[in-house]
GROMACS .gro file of C-alpha atoms in nm:
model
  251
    1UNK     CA    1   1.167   1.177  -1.329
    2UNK     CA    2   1.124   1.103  -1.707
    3UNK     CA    3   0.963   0.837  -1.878
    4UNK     CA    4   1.255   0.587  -1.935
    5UNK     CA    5   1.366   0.658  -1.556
    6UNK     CA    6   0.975   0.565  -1.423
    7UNK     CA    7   1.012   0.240  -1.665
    8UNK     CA    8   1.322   0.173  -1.523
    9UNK     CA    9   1.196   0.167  -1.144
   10UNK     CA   10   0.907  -0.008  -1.287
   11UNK     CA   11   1.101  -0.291  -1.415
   12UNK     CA   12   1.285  -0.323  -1.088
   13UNK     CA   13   1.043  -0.386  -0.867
   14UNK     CA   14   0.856  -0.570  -1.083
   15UNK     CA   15   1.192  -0.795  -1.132
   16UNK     CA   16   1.245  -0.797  -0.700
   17UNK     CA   17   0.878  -0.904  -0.642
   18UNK     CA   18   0.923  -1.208  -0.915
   19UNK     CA   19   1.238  -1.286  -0.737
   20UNK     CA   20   1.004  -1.256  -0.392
   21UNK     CA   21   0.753  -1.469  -0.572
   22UNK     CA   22   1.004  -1.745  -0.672
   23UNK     CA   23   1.209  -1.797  -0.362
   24UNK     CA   24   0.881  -1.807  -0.166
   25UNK     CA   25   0.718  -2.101  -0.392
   26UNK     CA   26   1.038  -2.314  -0.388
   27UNK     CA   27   1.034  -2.270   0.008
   28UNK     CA   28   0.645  -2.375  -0.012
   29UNK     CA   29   0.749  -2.645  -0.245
   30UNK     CA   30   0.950  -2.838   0.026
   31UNK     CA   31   0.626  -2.815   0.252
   32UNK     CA   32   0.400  -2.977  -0.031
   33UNK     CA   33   0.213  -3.235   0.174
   34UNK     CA   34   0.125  -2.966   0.479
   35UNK     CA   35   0.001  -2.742   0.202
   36UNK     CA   36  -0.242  -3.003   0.039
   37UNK     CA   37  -0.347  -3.112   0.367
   38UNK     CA   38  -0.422  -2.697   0.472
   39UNK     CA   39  -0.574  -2.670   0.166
   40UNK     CA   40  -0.825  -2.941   0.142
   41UNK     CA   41  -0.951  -2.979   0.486
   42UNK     CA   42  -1.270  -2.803   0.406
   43UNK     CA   43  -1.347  -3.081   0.142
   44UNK     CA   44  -1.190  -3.367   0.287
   45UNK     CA   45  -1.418  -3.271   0.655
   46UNK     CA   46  -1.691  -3.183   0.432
   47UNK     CA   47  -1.664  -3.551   0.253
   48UNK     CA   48  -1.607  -3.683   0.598
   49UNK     CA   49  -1.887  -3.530   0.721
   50UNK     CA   50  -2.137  -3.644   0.445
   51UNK     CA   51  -2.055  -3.990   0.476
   52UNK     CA   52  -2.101  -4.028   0.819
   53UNK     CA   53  -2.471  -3.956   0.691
   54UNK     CA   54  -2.477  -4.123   0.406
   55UNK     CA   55  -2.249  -4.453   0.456
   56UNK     CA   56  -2.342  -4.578   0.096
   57UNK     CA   57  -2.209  -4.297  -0.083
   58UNK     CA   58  -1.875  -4.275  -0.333
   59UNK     CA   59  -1.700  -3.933  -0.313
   60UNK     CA   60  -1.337  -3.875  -0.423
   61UNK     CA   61  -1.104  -3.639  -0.533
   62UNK     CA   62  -0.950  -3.702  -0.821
   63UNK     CA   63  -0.693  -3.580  -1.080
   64UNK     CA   64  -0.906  -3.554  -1.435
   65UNK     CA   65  -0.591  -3.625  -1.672
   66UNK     CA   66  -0.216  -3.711  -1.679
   67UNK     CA   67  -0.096  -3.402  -1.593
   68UNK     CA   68  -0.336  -3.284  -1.296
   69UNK     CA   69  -0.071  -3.400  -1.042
   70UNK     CA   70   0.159  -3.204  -1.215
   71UNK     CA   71  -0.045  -2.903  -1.243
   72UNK     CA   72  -0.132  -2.922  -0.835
   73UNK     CA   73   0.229  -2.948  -0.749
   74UNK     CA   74   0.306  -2.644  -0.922
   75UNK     CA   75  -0.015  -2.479  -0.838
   76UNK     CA   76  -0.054  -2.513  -0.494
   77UNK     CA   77   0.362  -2.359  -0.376
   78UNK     CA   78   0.276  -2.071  -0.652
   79UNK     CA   79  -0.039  -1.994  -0.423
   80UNK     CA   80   0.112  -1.984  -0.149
   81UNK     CA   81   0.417  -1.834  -0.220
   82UNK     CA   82   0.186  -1.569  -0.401
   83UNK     CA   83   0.083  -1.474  -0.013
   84UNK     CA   84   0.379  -1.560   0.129
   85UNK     CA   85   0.538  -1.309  -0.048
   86UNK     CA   86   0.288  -1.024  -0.038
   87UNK     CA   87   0.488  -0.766   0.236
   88UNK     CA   88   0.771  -0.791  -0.062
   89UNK     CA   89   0.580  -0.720  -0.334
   90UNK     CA   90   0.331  -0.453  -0.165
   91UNK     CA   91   0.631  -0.310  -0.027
   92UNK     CA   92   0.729  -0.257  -0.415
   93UNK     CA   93   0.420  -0.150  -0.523
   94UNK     CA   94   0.443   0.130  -0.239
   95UNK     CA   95   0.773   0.210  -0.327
   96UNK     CA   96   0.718   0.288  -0.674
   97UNK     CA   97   0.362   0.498  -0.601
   98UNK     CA   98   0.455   0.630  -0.290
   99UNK     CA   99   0.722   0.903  -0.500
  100UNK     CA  100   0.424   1.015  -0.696
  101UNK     CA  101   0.226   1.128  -0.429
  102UNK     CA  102   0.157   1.440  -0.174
  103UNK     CA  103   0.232   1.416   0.207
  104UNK     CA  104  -0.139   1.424   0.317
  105UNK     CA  105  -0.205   1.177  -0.023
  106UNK     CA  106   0.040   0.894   0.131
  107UNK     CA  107  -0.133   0.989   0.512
  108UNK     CA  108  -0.463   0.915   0.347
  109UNK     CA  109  -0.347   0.539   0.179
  110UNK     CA  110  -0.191   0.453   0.459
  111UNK     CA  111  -0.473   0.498   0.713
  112UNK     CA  112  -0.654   0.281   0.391
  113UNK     CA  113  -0.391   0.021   0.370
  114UNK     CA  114  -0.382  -0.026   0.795
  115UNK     CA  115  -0.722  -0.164   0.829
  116UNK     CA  116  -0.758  -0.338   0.462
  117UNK     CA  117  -0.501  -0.579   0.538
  118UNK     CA  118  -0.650  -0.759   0.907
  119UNK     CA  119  -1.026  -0.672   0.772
  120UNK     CA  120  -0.917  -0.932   0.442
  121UNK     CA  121  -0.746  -1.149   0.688
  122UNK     CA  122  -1.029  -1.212   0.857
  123UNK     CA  123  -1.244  -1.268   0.574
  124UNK     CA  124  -1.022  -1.524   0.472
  125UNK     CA  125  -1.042  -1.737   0.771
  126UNK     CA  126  -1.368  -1.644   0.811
  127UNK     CA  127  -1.480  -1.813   0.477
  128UNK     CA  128  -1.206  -2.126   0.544
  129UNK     CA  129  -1.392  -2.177   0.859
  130UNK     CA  130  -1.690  -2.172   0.694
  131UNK     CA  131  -1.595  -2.357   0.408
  132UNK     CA  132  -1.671  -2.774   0.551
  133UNK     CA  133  -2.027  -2.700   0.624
  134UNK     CA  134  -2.092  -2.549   0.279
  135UNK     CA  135  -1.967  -2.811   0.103
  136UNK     CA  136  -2.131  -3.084   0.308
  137UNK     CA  137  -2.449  -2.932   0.203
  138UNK     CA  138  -2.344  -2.956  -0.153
  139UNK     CA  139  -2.214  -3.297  -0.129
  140UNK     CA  140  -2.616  -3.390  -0.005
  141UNK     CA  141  -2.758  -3.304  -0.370
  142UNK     CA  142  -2.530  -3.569  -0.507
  143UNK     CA  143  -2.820  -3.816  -0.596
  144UNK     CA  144  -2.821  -4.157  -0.470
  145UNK     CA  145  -2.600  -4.432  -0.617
  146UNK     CA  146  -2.399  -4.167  -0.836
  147UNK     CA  147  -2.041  -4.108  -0.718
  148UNK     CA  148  -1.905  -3.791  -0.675
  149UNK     CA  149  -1.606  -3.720  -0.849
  150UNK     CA  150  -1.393  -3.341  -0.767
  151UNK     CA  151  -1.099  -3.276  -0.989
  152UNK     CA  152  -0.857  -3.133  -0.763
  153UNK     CA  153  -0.710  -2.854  -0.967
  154UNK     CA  154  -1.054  -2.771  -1.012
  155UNK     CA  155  -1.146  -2.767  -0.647
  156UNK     CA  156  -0.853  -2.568  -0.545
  157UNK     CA  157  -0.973  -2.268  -0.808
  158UNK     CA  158  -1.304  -2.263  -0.659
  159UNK     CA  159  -1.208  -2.282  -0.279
  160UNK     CA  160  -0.948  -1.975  -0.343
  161UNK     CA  161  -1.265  -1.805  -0.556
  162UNK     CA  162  -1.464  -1.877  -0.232
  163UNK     CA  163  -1.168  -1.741  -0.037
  164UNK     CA  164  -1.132  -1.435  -0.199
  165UNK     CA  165  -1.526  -1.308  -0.168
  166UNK     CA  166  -1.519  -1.317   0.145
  167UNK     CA  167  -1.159  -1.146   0.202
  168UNK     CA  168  -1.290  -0.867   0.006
  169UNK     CA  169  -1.645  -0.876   0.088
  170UNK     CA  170  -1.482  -0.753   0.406
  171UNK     CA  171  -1.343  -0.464   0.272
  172UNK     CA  172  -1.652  -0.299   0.228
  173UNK     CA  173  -1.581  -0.036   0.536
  174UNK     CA  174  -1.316   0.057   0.387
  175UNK     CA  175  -1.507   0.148   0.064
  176UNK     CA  176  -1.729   0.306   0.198
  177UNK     CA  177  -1.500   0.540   0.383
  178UNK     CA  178  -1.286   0.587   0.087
  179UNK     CA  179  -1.621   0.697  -0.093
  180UNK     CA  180  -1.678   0.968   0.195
  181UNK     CA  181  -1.396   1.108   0.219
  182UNK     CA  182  -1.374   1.171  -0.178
  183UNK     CA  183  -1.733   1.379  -0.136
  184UNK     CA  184  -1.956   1.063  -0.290
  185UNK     CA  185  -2.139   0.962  -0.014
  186UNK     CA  186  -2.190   1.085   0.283
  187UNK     CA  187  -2.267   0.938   0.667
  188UNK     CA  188  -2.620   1.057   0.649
  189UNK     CA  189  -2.691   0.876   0.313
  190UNK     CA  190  -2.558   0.573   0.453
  191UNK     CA  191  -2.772   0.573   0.740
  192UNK     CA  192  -3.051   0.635   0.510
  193UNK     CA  193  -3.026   0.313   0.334
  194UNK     CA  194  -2.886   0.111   0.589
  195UNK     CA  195  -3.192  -0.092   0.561
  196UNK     CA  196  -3.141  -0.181   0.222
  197UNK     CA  197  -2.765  -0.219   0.262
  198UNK     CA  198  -2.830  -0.479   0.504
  199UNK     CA  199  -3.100  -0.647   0.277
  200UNK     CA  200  -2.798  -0.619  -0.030
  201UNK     CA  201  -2.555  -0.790   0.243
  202UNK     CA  202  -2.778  -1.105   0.331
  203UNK     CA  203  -2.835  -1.131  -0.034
  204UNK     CA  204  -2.480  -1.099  -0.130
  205UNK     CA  205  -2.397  -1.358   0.160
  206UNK     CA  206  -2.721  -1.608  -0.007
  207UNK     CA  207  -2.462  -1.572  -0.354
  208UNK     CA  208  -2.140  -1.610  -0.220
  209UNK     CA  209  -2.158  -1.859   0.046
  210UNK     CA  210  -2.198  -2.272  -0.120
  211UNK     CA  211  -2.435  -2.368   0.091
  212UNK     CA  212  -2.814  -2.319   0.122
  213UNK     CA  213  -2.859  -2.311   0.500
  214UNK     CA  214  -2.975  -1.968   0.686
  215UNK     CA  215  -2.633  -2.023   0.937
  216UNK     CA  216  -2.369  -2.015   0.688
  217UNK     CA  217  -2.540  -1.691   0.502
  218UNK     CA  218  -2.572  -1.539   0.822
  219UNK     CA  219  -2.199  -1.595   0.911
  220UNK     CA  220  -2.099  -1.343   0.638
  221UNK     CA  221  -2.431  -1.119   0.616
  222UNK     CA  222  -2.394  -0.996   0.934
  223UNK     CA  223  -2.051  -0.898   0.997
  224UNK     CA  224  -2.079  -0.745   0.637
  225UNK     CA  225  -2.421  -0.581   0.810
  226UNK     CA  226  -2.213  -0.466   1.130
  227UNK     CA  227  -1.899  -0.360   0.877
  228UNK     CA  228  -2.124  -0.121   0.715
  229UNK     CA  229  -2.281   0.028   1.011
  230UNK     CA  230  -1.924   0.061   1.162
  231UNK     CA  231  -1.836   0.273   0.865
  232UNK     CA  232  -2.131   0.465   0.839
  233UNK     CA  233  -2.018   0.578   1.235
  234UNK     CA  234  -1.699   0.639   1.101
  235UNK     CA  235  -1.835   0.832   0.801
  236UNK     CA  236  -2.082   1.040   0.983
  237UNK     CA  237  -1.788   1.130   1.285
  238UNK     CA  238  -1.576   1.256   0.962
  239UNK     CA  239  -1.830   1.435   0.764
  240UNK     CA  240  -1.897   1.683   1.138
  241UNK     CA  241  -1.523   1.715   1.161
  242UNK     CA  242  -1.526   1.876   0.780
  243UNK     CA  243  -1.791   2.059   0.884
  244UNK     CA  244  -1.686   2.224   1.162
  245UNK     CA  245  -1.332   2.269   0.941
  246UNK     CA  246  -1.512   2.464   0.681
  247UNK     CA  247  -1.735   2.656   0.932
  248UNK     CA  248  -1.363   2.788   1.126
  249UNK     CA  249  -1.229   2.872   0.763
  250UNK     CA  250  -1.523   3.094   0.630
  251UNK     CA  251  -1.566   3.212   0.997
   0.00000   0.00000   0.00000
């Protein structure tokens, strides 16, 4: 295939997954209200929460100018439609890689791509479930007699920042594996350093996670900690099955 044939293809399914894209935000569009409600129950439980405690204190979420309203109804369906939308436009993006590669190089992303998609999942919901308690802790540094005020648009970008660490914190197996199985790691070396892995995860987990309290840190440290030993199984079971490959084809 030349040059002008791969732009072609790449123009097409570029065009299909913007079509995708569209016809998913319009149909999230009608469903506005359930949307905003999905999306800020974390804060609105979270603000719930914190004045239960603190009966005194102002908190709202606001719009900062005259076009944040504007700027949330468009947001908000383009988000969602965004994942919505994602089997159409991965679908695409397979379609147009999947010609460039070797039989055993499409086995290998696909046995990738199976696991990377539940494992982000569950980050996801993972970090939405965690998401009230962390920012009820926040909400407790607001000094007294100061009202808290949360641009919406604002908020939204930070909870799907939130969102996404720990859907991809959760991919870290999958690295890991990926790493082995290109010859840059190895099981043995993970095992090695599983100690400070595990110390990197509970500090990546203090980072990521808005709150300051040990149980919401743990929540993500340690399935990140079991994650990693999980794939340093994996990587070690693989690493013996080369082995024993490579002994039968000198032998």
């Amino acid at each position: 295939m030349e040059l002008v044939d791969h732009l072609r293809e790449l123009r097409y399914r570029i065009l299909v997954s913007i079509v995708a894209l569209i016809v998913a935000a319009l149909c999230c569009f009608i469903f506005f209200d359930q949307l905003i409600a999905v999306f800020f129950h974390p804060i609105n439980t979270a603000i719930a929460t914190y004045q239960a405690n603190n009966p005194d204190a102002q908190v709202a979420i606001t719009t900062s100018n005259i076009t944040g309203g504007f700027t949330l109804w468009m947001k908000i369906p383009v988000v969602a439609g965004f994942i919505l939308s994602c089997p159409v436009w991965l679908y695409q993006l397979w379609r147009f890689i999947a010609p460039g590669l070797l039989a055993n190089e499409r086995r290998a992303a696909l046995n990738f791509l199976g696991p990377s998609i539940p494992l982000f999942l569950a980050g996801i919901v993972l970090g939405y479930w965690v998401c009230p308690k962390g920012f009820a802790v926040l909400l407790e540094f607001n000094p007294s007699g100061v009202t808290n005020l949360n641009d919406a648009n604002e908020f939204l970008t930070f909870e799907i920042t939130l969102l996404l660490v720990f859907g991809l914190s959760f991919l870290l197996p999958v690295v890991l594996v990926m790493l082995d199985k290109f010859g840059i790691i190895t099981g043995a070396a993970l095992g090695k350093y599983r100690s400070i892995a595990v110390f990197g995860c509970f500090l990546f987990a203090a980072v990521a996670t808005p709150s300051t309290d040990p149980i919401s840190m743990a929540v993500l440290a340690l399935p990140m900690s079991g994650l990693y030993v999980v794939a340093e199984v994996i990587c070690k079971r693989n690493d013996k099955r080369r082995a024993r490959q490579l002994e039968a084809g000198t032998g």
